[in-house]
PDB file of C-alpha atoms in Angstrom:
ATOM      1  CA  MET A   1      16.610  10.041 -17.950  1.00 81.00           C
ATOM      2  CA  LEU A   2      14.434   8.133 -15.519  1.00 85.00           C
ATOM      3  CA  GLY A   3      14.188  10.913 -13.066  1.00 91.00           C
ATOM      4  CA  LEU A   4      10.938  12.750 -12.648  1.00 97.00           C
ATOM      5  CA  GLU A   5      12.253  15.814 -10.814  1.00 96.00           C
ATOM      6  CA  GLY A   6       9.780  18.635 -10.835  1.00 94.00           C
ATOM      7  CA  LYS A   7       7.234  16.806 -12.987  1.00 98.00           C
ATOM      8  CA  ILE A   8       3.577  17.419 -11.993  1.00 98.00           C
ATOM      9  CA  THR A   9       1.886  14.047 -11.859  1.00 98.00           C
ATOM     10  CA  ALA A  10      -1.676  12.968 -11.060  1.00 98.00           C
ATOM     11  CA  VAL A  11      -2.419   9.353  -9.979  1.00 98.00           C
ATOM     12  CA  ILE A  12      -6.038   8.248  -9.622  1.00 98.00           C
ATOM     13  CA  GLY A  13      -6.465   5.016  -7.769  1.00 97.00           C
ATOM     14  CA  ALA A  14      -3.520   5.926  -5.455  1.00 98.00           C
ATOM     15  CA  ALA A  15      -5.081   4.520  -2.242  1.00 97.00           C
ATOM     16  CA  SER A  16      -3.817   0.908  -2.736  1.00 95.00           C
ATOM     17  CA  GLY A  17      -2.185  -1.622  -4.915  1.00 95.00           C
ATOM     18  CA  ILE A  18      -0.665  -0.629  -8.213  1.00 96.00           C
ATOM     19  CA  GLY A  19      -1.824   3.000  -7.934  1.00 97.00           C
ATOM     20  CA  GLN A  20      -0.272   3.394  -4.519  1.00 97.00           C
ATOM     21  CA  ALA A  21       2.955   1.864  -5.686  1.00 97.00           C
ATOM     22  CA  ILE A  22       3.114   4.126  -8.732  1.00 98.00           C
ATOM     23  CA  ALA A  23       2.442   7.283  -6.643  1.00 98.00           C
ATOM     24  CA  VAL A  24       5.225   6.367  -4.189  1.00 98.00           C
ATOM     25  CA  ALA A  25       7.650   5.479  -7.048  1.00 98.00           C
ATOM     26  CA  PHE A  26       6.977   8.805  -8.687  1.00 98.00           C
ATOM     27  CA  ALA A  27       7.708  10.620  -5.470  1.00 98.00           C
ATOM     28  CA  LYS A  28      10.930   8.785  -5.021  1.00 97.00           C
ATOM     29  CA  GLN A  29      11.960   9.943  -8.516  1.00 97.00           C
ATOM     30  CA  GLY A  30      11.285  13.587  -7.604  1.00 97.00           C
ATOM     31  CA  ALA A  31       7.817  14.164  -8.958  1.00 98.00           C
ATOM     32  CA  VAL A  32       5.103  16.250  -7.306  1.00 98.00           C
ATOM     33  CA  VAL A  33       2.318  13.730  -6.832  1.00 98.00           C
ATOM     34  CA  ALA A  34      -1.394  14.570  -6.731  1.00 98.00           C
ATOM     35  CA  CYS A  35      -3.280  11.558  -5.430  1.00 98.00           C
ATOM     36  CA  SER A  36      -6.879  10.696  -5.643  1.00 98.00           C
ATOM     37  CA  ASP A  37      -9.181   7.812  -4.841  1.00 98.00           C
ATOM     38  CA  VAL A  38     -12.562   7.057  -3.166  1.00 97.00           C
ATOM     39  CA  ASP A  39     -10.788   5.433  -0.236  1.00 97.00           C
ATOM     40  CA  GLY A  40      -9.848   8.182   2.115  1.00 97.00           C
ATOM     41  CA  ASP A  41      -8.019   5.945   4.609  1.00 97.00           C
ATOM     42  CA  GLY A  42      -5.949   4.499   1.860  1.00 97.00           C
ATOM     43  CA  LEU A  43      -5.129   7.925   0.593  1.00 97.00           C
ATOM     44  CA  LYS A  44      -3.816   8.887   4.023  1.00 97.00           C
ATOM     45  CA  ALA A  45      -1.539   5.819   4.019  1.00 97.00           C
ATOM     46  CA  THR A  46      -0.248   6.778   0.528  1.00 98.00           C
ATOM     47  CA  THR A  47       0.396  10.452   1.407  1.00 97.00           C
ATOM     48  CA  ALA A  48       2.261   9.241   4.558  1.00 97.00           C
ATOM     49  CA  ALA A  49       4.446   6.941   2.453  1.00 97.00           C
ATOM     50  CA  ILE A  50       5.201   9.678   0.020  1.00 98.00           C
ATOM     51  CA  GLU A  51       6.063  12.167   2.790  1.00 97.00           C
ATOM     52  CA  ALA A  52       8.321   9.470   4.448  1.00 96.00           C
ATOM     53  CA  VAL A  53      10.546   9.541   1.245  1.00 96.00           C
ATOM     54  CA  GLY A  54      10.566  13.297   1.177  1.00 96.00           C
ATOM     55  CA  GLY A  55       8.014  13.645  -1.534  1.00 96.00           C
ATOM     56  CA  GLN A  56       5.529  16.475  -2.174  1.00 95.00           C
ATOM     57  CA  THR A  57       1.897  15.424  -2.383  1.00 96.00           C
ATOM     58  CA  ASP A  58      -1.712  16.165  -1.818  1.00 95.00           C
ATOM     59  CA  ALA A  59      -4.814  13.937  -1.712  1.00 97.00           C
ATOM     60  CA  SER A  60      -8.382  14.300  -2.991  1.00 98.00           C
ATOM     61  CA  ILE A  61     -11.437  12.158  -2.867  1.00 98.00           C
ATOM     62  CA  VAL A  62     -12.396  11.561  -6.499  1.00 98.00           C
ATOM     63  CA  ASP A  63     -14.772   9.006  -8.082  1.00 98.00           C
ATOM     64  CA  VAL A  64     -13.241   7.992 -11.383  1.00 98.00           C
ATOM     65  CA  ARG A  65     -16.767   7.244 -12.713  1.00 98.00           C
ATOM     66  CA  SER A  66     -17.654  10.967 -12.523  1.00 98.00           C
ATOM     67  CA  SER A  67     -16.293  13.056 -15.371  1.00 98.00           C
ATOM     68  CA  ALA A  68     -17.121  16.179 -13.356  1.00 98.00           C
ATOM     69  CA  GLU A  69     -15.084  15.061 -10.325  1.00 98.00           C
ATOM     70  CA  VAL A  70     -12.159  14.000 -12.577  1.00 98.00           C
ATOM     71  CA  ASP A  71     -12.150  17.247 -14.491  1.00 98.00           C
ATOM     72  CA  SER A  72     -12.456  19.355 -11.317  1.00 98.00           C
ATOM     73  CA  TRP A  73      -9.558  17.507  -9.711  1.00 98.00           C
ATOM     74  CA  LEU A  74      -7.287  17.782 -12.732  1.00 98.00           C
ATOM     75  CA  GLY A  75      -8.219  21.515 -12.948  1.00 98.00           C
ATOM     76  CA  ARG A  76      -7.217  22.082  -9.381  1.00 98.00           C
ATOM     77  CA  VAL A  77      -3.852  20.369  -9.970  1.00 98.00           C
ATOM     78  CA  VAL A  78      -3.207  22.685 -12.972  1.00 98.00           C
ATOM     79  CA  ALA A  79      -4.384  25.749 -11.032  1.00 98.00           C
ATOM     80  CA  GLU A  80      -1.928  24.981  -8.195  1.00 97.00           C
ATOM     81  CA  HIS A  81       1.080  23.971 -10.245  1.00 97.00           C
ATOM     82  CA  GLY A  82       0.587  25.600 -13.651  1.00 97.00           C
ATOM     83  CA  ARG A  83       0.643  22.411 -15.707  1.00 98.00           C
ATOM     84  CA  LEU A  84       0.098  18.671 -15.813  1.00 98.00           C
ATOM     85  CA  ASP A  85       3.010  16.495 -17.022  1.00 98.00           C
ATOM     86  CA  VAL A  86       1.697  12.987 -16.227  1.00 98.00           C
ATOM     87  CA  ALA A  87      -1.638  11.417 -15.591  1.00 98.00           C
ATOM     88  CA  VAL A  88      -2.074   7.874 -14.419  1.00 98.00           C
ATOM     89  CA  CYS A  89      -5.427   5.975 -14.173  1.00 98.00           C
ATOM     90  CA  THR A  90      -5.314   2.593 -12.245  1.00 97.00           C
ATOM     91  CA  PRO A  91      -8.822   1.857 -10.844  1.00 96.00           C
ATOM     92  CA  GLY A  92     -10.369  -1.464 -11.997  1.00 94.00           C
ATOM     93  CA  ILE A  93     -12.874  -3.968 -10.704  1.00 93.00           C
ATOM     94  CA  ASN A  94     -13.826  -7.549 -11.809  1.00 93.00           C
ATOM     95  CA  ILE A  95     -16.929  -9.665 -11.251  1.00 94.00           C
ATOM     96  CA  ARG A  96     -15.988 -13.227 -12.169  1.00 91.00           C
ATOM     97  CA  LYS A  97     -18.908 -15.159 -13.634  1.00 94.00           C
ATOM     98  CA  PRO A  98     -20.117 -16.582 -16.948  1.00 96.00           C
ATOM     99  CA  LEU A  99     -21.546 -14.064 -19.408  1.00 96.00           C
ATOM    100  CA  ILE A 100     -25.025 -15.586 -19.322  1.00 97.00           C
ATOM    101  CA  GLU A 101     -25.185 -15.117 -15.565  1.00 97.00           C
ATOM    102  CA  TYR A 102     -24.231 -11.409 -15.605  1.00 97.00           C
ATOM    103  CA  THR A 103     -26.927  -8.902 -14.609  1.00 98.00           C
ATOM    104  CA  ASP A 104     -27.316  -5.455 -16.150  1.00 98.00           C
ATOM    105  CA  ALA A 105     -26.126  -3.952 -12.813  1.00 98.00           C
ATOM    106  CA  GLU A 106     -22.969  -6.149 -12.775  1.00 98.00           C
ATOM    107  CA  TYR A 107     -22.125  -5.182 -16.402  1.00 98.00           C
ATOM    108  CA  ASP A 108     -22.564  -1.515 -15.582  1.00 98.00           C
ATOM    109  CA  ALA A 109     -20.409  -1.790 -12.396  1.00 97.00           C
ATOM    110  CA  VAL A 110     -17.389  -3.229 -14.337  1.00 97.00           C
ATOM    111  CA  THR A 111     -17.649  -1.011 -17.421  1.00 98.00           C
ATOM    112  CA  ASP A 112     -18.206   2.170 -15.448  1.00 98.00           C
ATOM    113  CA  VAL A 113     -14.972   1.821 -13.548  1.00 97.00           C
ATOM    114  CA  ASN A 114     -12.759   0.074 -16.043  1.00 97.00           C
ATOM    115  CA  LEU A 115     -13.743   1.771 -19.267  1.00 97.00           C
ATOM    116  CA  ARG A 116     -15.706   4.919 -18.472  1.00 98.00           C
ATOM    117  CA  GLY A 117     -13.345   5.845 -15.631  1.00 98.00           C
ATOM    118  CA  SER A 118     -10.275   5.494 -17.873  1.00 98.00           C
ATOM    119  CA  PHE A 119     -12.105   7.501 -20.543  1.00 98.00           C
ATOM    120  CA  ASN A 120     -12.813  10.253 -18.100  1.00 98.00           C
ATOM    121  CA  VAL A 121      -9.156  10.566 -17.122  1.00 98.00           C
ATOM    122  CA  LEU A 122      -7.880  10.310 -20.667  1.00 98.00           C
ATOM    123  CA  ARG A 123     -10.288  12.915 -21.931  1.00 98.00           C
ATOM    124  CA  GLY A 124      -9.713  15.221 -18.988  1.00 98.00           C
ATOM    125  CA  ALA A 125      -5.940  15.001 -19.126  1.00 98.00           C
ATOM    126  CA  GLY A 126      -5.926  15.202 -22.914  1.00 98.00           C
ATOM    127  CA  ARG A 127      -7.835  18.576 -22.846  1.00 98.00           C
ATOM    128  CA  ILE A 128      -5.123  19.943 -20.611  1.00 98.00           C
ATOM    129  CA  MET A 129      -2.023  18.394 -22.185  1.00 98.00           C
ATOM    130  CA  ALA A 130      -2.817  19.032 -25.910  1.00 98.00           C
ATOM    131  CA  PRO A 131      -2.942  22.803 -25.504  1.00 98.00           C
ATOM    132  CA  GLN A 132       0.276  22.841 -23.386  1.00 97.00           C
ATOM    133  CA  GLY A 133       2.007  20.735 -26.053  1.00 98.00           C
ATOM    134  CA  SER A 134       3.337  18.009 -23.833  1.00 98.00           C
ATOM    135  CA  GLY A 135       2.321  15.212 -21.406  1.00 98.00           C
ATOM    136  CA  SER A 136       2.257  11.504 -20.738  1.00 98.00           C
ATOM    137  CA  MET A 137      -0.845   9.453 -19.993  1.00 98.00           C
ATOM    138  CA  ILE A 138      -0.680   5.944 -18.523  1.00 98.00           C
ATOM    139  CA  VAL A 139      -3.586   3.560 -17.991  1.00 98.00           C
ATOM    140  CA  ILE A 140      -3.771   0.016 -16.614  1.00 97.00           C
ATOM    141  CA  SER A 141      -4.949  -2.656 -18.995  1.00 96.00           C
ATOM    142  CA  SER A 142      -4.341  -6.333 -18.367  1.00 94.00           C
ATOM    143  CA  ILE A 143      -3.045  -9.570 -19.955  1.00 92.00           C
ATOM    144  CA  SER A 144      -6.805 -10.354 -20.119  1.00 89.00           C
ATOM    145  CA  SER A 145      -6.834  -7.982 -23.098  1.00 91.00           C
ATOM    146  CA  ARG A 146      -5.151 -10.846 -25.000  1.00 90.00           C
ATOM    147  CA  VAL A 147      -5.496 -14.122 -23.104  1.00 88.00           C
ATOM    148  CA  VAL A 148      -8.716 -16.014 -22.536  1.00 81.00           C
ATOM    149  CA  GLU A 149     -10.018 -17.187 -19.125  1.00 84.00           C
ATOM    150  CA  PRO A 150     -13.687 -18.217 -18.534  1.00 88.00           C
ATOM    151  CA  GLY A 151     -15.563 -15.922 -16.259  1.00 89.00           C
ATOM    152  CA  GLN A 152     -13.572 -12.873 -17.361  1.00 89.00           C
ATOM    153  CA  VAL A 153     -15.584 -11.852 -20.399  1.00 95.00           C
ATOM    154  CA  ILE A 154     -16.728  -8.467 -19.300  1.00 97.00           C
ATOM    155  CA  TYR A 155     -13.426  -7.606 -17.510  1.00 95.00           C
ATOM    156  CA  ALA A 156     -11.400  -8.816 -20.435  1.00 95.00           C
ATOM    157  CA  GLY A 157     -13.593  -6.875 -22.879  1.00 97.00           C
ATOM    158  CA  THR A 158     -12.973  -3.603 -20.997  1.00 97.00           C
ATOM    159  CA  LYS A 159      -9.270  -4.132 -20.864  1.00 97.00           C
ATOM    160  CA  ALA A 160      -9.011  -4.955 -24.609  1.00 97.00           C
ATOM    161  CA  ALA A 161     -11.155  -1.937 -25.435  1.00 97.00           C
ATOM    162  CA  LEU A 162      -8.933   0.235 -23.244  1.00 97.00           C
ATOM    163  CA  ALA A 163      -5.804  -0.951 -25.143  1.00 96.00           C
ATOM    164  CA  GLN A 164      -7.294   0.052 -28.484  1.00 97.00           C
ATOM    165  CA  MET A 165      -8.588   3.372 -26.964  1.00 97.00           C
ATOM    166  CA  VAL A 166      -5.001   4.201 -25.967  1.00 98.00           C
ATOM    167  CA  ARG A 167      -3.701   3.460 -29.494  1.00 98.00           C
ATOM    168  CA  VAL A 168      -6.223   5.656 -31.224  1.00 98.00           C
ATOM    169  CA  PHE A 169      -5.837   8.461 -28.686  1.00 98.00           C
ATOM    170  CA  ALA A 170      -2.051   8.341 -29.104  1.00 98.00           C
ATOM    171  CA  ALA A 171      -2.573   8.769 -32.775  1.00 98.00           C
ATOM    172  CA  GLU A 172      -4.897  11.819 -32.177  1.00 98.00           C
ATOM    173  CA  LEU A 173      -2.518  13.543 -29.712  1.00 98.00           C
ATOM    174  CA  GLY A 174       0.854  12.637 -31.092  1.00 98.00           C
ATOM    175  CA  ARG A 175       1.334  15.825 -33.174  1.00 98.00           C
ATOM    176  CA  ALA A 176       0.453  17.882 -29.993  1.00 98.00           C
ATOM    177  CA  GLY A 177       3.438  16.301 -28.215  1.00 98.00           C
ATOM    178  CA  VAL A 178       1.335  14.122 -25.882  1.00 98.00           C
ATOM    179  CA  ARG A 179       2.085  10.440 -25.359  1.00 98.00           C
ATOM    180  CA  VAL A 180      -0.542   7.841 -24.342  1.00 98.00           C
ATOM    181  CA  ASN A 181       0.393   4.321 -23.224  1.00 98.00           C
ATOM    182  CA  ALA A 182      -1.048   1.329 -21.301  1.00 98.00           C
ATOM    183  CA  ILE A 183       0.565  -1.182 -18.993  1.00 98.00           C
ATOM    184  CA  ALA A 184      -0.808  -4.768 -19.073  1.00 95.00           C
ATOM    185  CA  PRO A 185       0.075  -6.571 -15.816  1.00 94.00           C
ATOM    186  CA  GLY A 186      -0.087 -10.339 -15.214  1.00 87.00           C
ATOM    187  CA  PRO A 187      -1.018 -11.607 -11.769  1.00 83.00           C
ATOM    188  CA  VAL A 188      -0.282  -8.962  -9.122  1.00 87.00           C
ATOM    189  CA  GLU A 189      -0.664  -9.190  -5.344  1.00 84.00           C
ATOM    190  CA  THR A 190      -3.397  -6.535  -4.900  1.00 80.00           C
ATOM    191  CA  ALA A 191      -6.834  -6.312  -3.226  1.00 73.00           C
ATOM    192  CA  LEU A 192      -8.519  -7.162  -6.552  1.00 71.00           C
ATOM    193  CA  THR A 193      -6.722 -10.563  -6.634  1.00 74.00           C
ATOM    194  CA  GLU A 194      -7.315 -11.422  -2.976  1.00 74.00           C
ATOM    195  CA  PRO A 195     -10.136 -13.934  -3.856  1.00 77.00           C
ATOM    196  CA  ILE A 196      -7.720 -15.834  -6.092  1.00 76.00           C
ATOM    197  CA  ARG A 197      -4.791 -15.765  -3.661  1.00 77.00           C
ATOM    198  CA  ALA A 198      -7.111 -17.000  -0.925  1.00 79.00           C
ATOM    199  CA  SER A 199      -6.961 -20.452  -2.514  1.00 78.00           C
ATOM    200  CA  SER A 200      -3.437 -21.920  -2.577  1.00 82.00           C
ATOM    201  CA  ALA A 201      -4.327 -24.186  -5.473  1.00 79.00           C
ATOM    202  CA  TRP A 202      -5.718 -21.293  -7.532  1.00 75.00           C
ATOM    203  CA  ALA A 203      -2.835 -19.037  -6.625  1.00 79.00           C
ATOM    204  CA  GLY A 204      -0.358 -21.720  -7.506  1.00 84.00           C
ATOM    205  CA  ALA A 205      -1.996 -22.265 -10.945  1.00 78.00           C
ATOM    206  CA  TYR A 206      -1.605 -18.629 -11.774  1.00 78.00           C
ATOM    207  CA  ALA A 207       2.101 -18.666 -10.684  1.00 80.00           C
ATOM    208  CA  GLU A 208       2.734 -21.699 -12.836  1.00 82.00           C
ATOM    209  CA  LYS A 209       1.572 -19.758 -15.935  1.00 82.00           C
ATOM    210  CA  VAL A 210       4.347 -17.219 -15.298  1.00 87.00           C
ATOM    211  CA  ALA A 211       7.804 -17.850 -16.600  1.00 83.00           C
ATOM    212  CA  LEU A 212       9.241 -16.400 -13.397  1.00 89.00           C
ATOM    213  CA  GLY A 213       7.034 -18.741 -11.353  1.00 86.00           C
ATOM    214  CA  ARG A 214       5.460 -16.157  -9.044  1.00 86.00           C
ATOM    215  CA  TRP A 215       3.057 -13.288  -8.717  1.00 84.00           C
ATOM    216  CA  ALA A 216       4.249  -9.712  -9.149  1.00 86.00           C
ATOM    217  CA  ARG A 217       4.471  -7.154  -6.447  1.00 92.00           C
ATOM    218  CA  PRO A 218       2.757  -3.814  -7.105  1.00 92.00           C
ATOM    219  CA  SER A 219       6.136  -2.121  -7.034  1.00 92.00           C
ATOM    220  CA  GLU A 220       7.106  -4.202 -10.107  1.00 95.00           C
ATOM    221  CA  ILE A 221       4.446  -2.488 -12.106  1.00 96.00           C
ATOM    222  CA  ALA A 222       5.454   0.904 -10.881  1.00 97.00           C
ATOM    223  CA  GLY A 223       8.850   0.649 -12.495  1.00 96.00           C
ATOM    224  CA  PRO A 224       7.455   0.551 -16.057  1.00 97.00           C
ATOM    225  CA  ALA A 225       5.134   3.428 -15.149  1.00 98.00           C
ATOM    226  CA  VAL A 226       8.136   5.483 -14.063  1.00 98.00           C
ATOM    227  CA  PHE A 227       9.791   4.672 -17.478  1.00 98.00           C
ATOM    228  CA  LEU A 228       6.665   5.762 -19.445  1.00 98.00           C
ATOM    229  CA  ALA A 229       6.332   8.982 -17.459  1.00 98.00           C
ATOM    230  CA  SER A 230      10.018   9.830 -17.849  1.00 98.00           C
ATOM    231  CA  ASP A 231      12.204  11.334 -20.545  1.00 96.00           C
ATOM    232  CA  ALA A 232      13.551   7.911 -21.254  1.00 97.00           C
ATOM    233  CA  ALA A 233      10.239   7.232 -23.080  1.00 98.00           C
ATOM    234  CA  THR A 234       9.884  10.360 -25.175  1.00 97.00           C
ATOM    235  CA  TYR A 235       9.478   8.288 -28.343  1.00 98.00           C
ATOM    236  CA  VAL A 236       7.148   5.740 -26.874  1.00 98.00           C
ATOM    237  CA  THR A 237       3.408   6.163 -27.518  1.00 98.00           C
ATOM    238  CA  GLY A 238       0.407   4.031 -28.392  1.00 98.00           C
ATOM    239  CA  GLU A 239       1.992   1.006 -26.687  1.00 97.00           C
ATOM    240  CA  LEU A 240       0.423  -1.761 -24.652  1.00 97.00           C
ATOM    241  CA  MET A 241       3.361  -2.761 -22.495  1.00 97.00           C
ATOM    242  CA  PHE A 242       3.025  -6.293 -21.033  1.00 95.00           C
ATOM    243  CA  VAL A 243       4.560  -6.603 -17.555  1.00 93.00           C
ATOM    244  CA  ASP A 244       3.469 -10.168 -16.841  1.00 90.00           C
ATOM    245  CA  GLY A 245       6.545 -12.192 -16.011  1.00 88.00           C
ATOM    246  CA  GLY A 246       6.448 -13.773 -19.510  1.00 84.00           C
ATOM    247  CA  TRP A 247       2.839 -15.067 -19.270  1.00 84.00           C
ATOM    248  CA  VAL A 248       1.566 -13.924 -22.685  1.00 85.00           C
ATOM    249  CA  ASP A 249       4.629 -14.271 -24.954  1.00 81.00           C
ATOM    250  CA  LEU A 250       5.844 -17.529 -23.293  1.00 77.00           C
ATOM    251  CA  ASP A 251       2.399 -19.051 -22.834  1.00 65.00           C
ATOM    252  CA  ALA A 252       3.259 -22.486 -24.381  1.00 45.00           C
ATOM    253  CA  GLN A 253       6.960 -22.544 -23.629  1.00 51.00           C
ATOM    254  CA  PHE A 254       6.877 -25.166 -21.076  1.00 50.00           C
ATOM    255  CA  ALA A 255       4.223 -27.409 -22.603  1.00 45.00           C
ATOM    256  CA  ASP A 256       6.751 -30.014 -23.777  1.00 44.00           C
ATOM    257  CA  GLN A 257       9.572 -29.135 -21.461  1.00 46.00           C
ATOM    258  CA  ASP A 258      10.645 -32.753 -20.905  1.00 45.00           C
ATOM    259  CA  ALA A 259      10.919 -33.405 -24.622  1.00 37.00           C
ATOM    260  CA  VAL A 260      12.963 -30.276 -25.119  1.00 37.00           C
ATOM    261  CA  ALA A 261      15.265 -31.250 -22.314  1.00 40.00           C
ATOM    262  CA  THR A 262      16.087 -34.604 -23.960  1.00 37.00           C
ATOM    263  CA  ASP A 263      16.778 -33.287 -27.454  1.00 41.00           C
TER     264      ASP A 263
END
């Protein structure tokens, strides 16, 4: 049920991090993977990795902020393969600073990628999948959609909005046979989190918040994406799936660990 043999999938943000891991994981499960990103060199690395596992792929330079580019790319995928079974949107950026210090340009930069970009992919894929009567869409939210961290207000706002967008869109497209879900990762070892991991103290503090005591690898986010794309998840839609090593649900679990141990 977790196999993706023959499924036509499109992954935007495939040049690195979570997007790259998802694209390769889809290929390993037998999917045809159309990859896109603004990073051409990264796309070459991803396509090489897919071809190394015997996968079928192609790559396109696409800016997720441009609805015209997104629609054109998805249209080419359908023109070549006849349908679109899975669409995944992973790009995201973060500018860490207090709200009162944000500039208009910084606000636009974060919201244009995180929110408008995901909107472009959801709308474009939805216009294809609804008429064909099937499909699965997956976007990347974050634990920041629920937890609070100073300096994250705009990033967190986009991720929370994205979670609600997914829920409403799932309700709109459910009767058409289309599923829409989001994954909310915790701390993951990607380029986006390099500034945090550059400080051992900061990186350690994040790891301490996780029940598993460590950061996630991008491949550990790819597994849930494979599930949501597969026939194992045909009754799953409108969900925000937390893949966070227990951060959110176990947030206060260890606050009084010593007392619990002596009871």
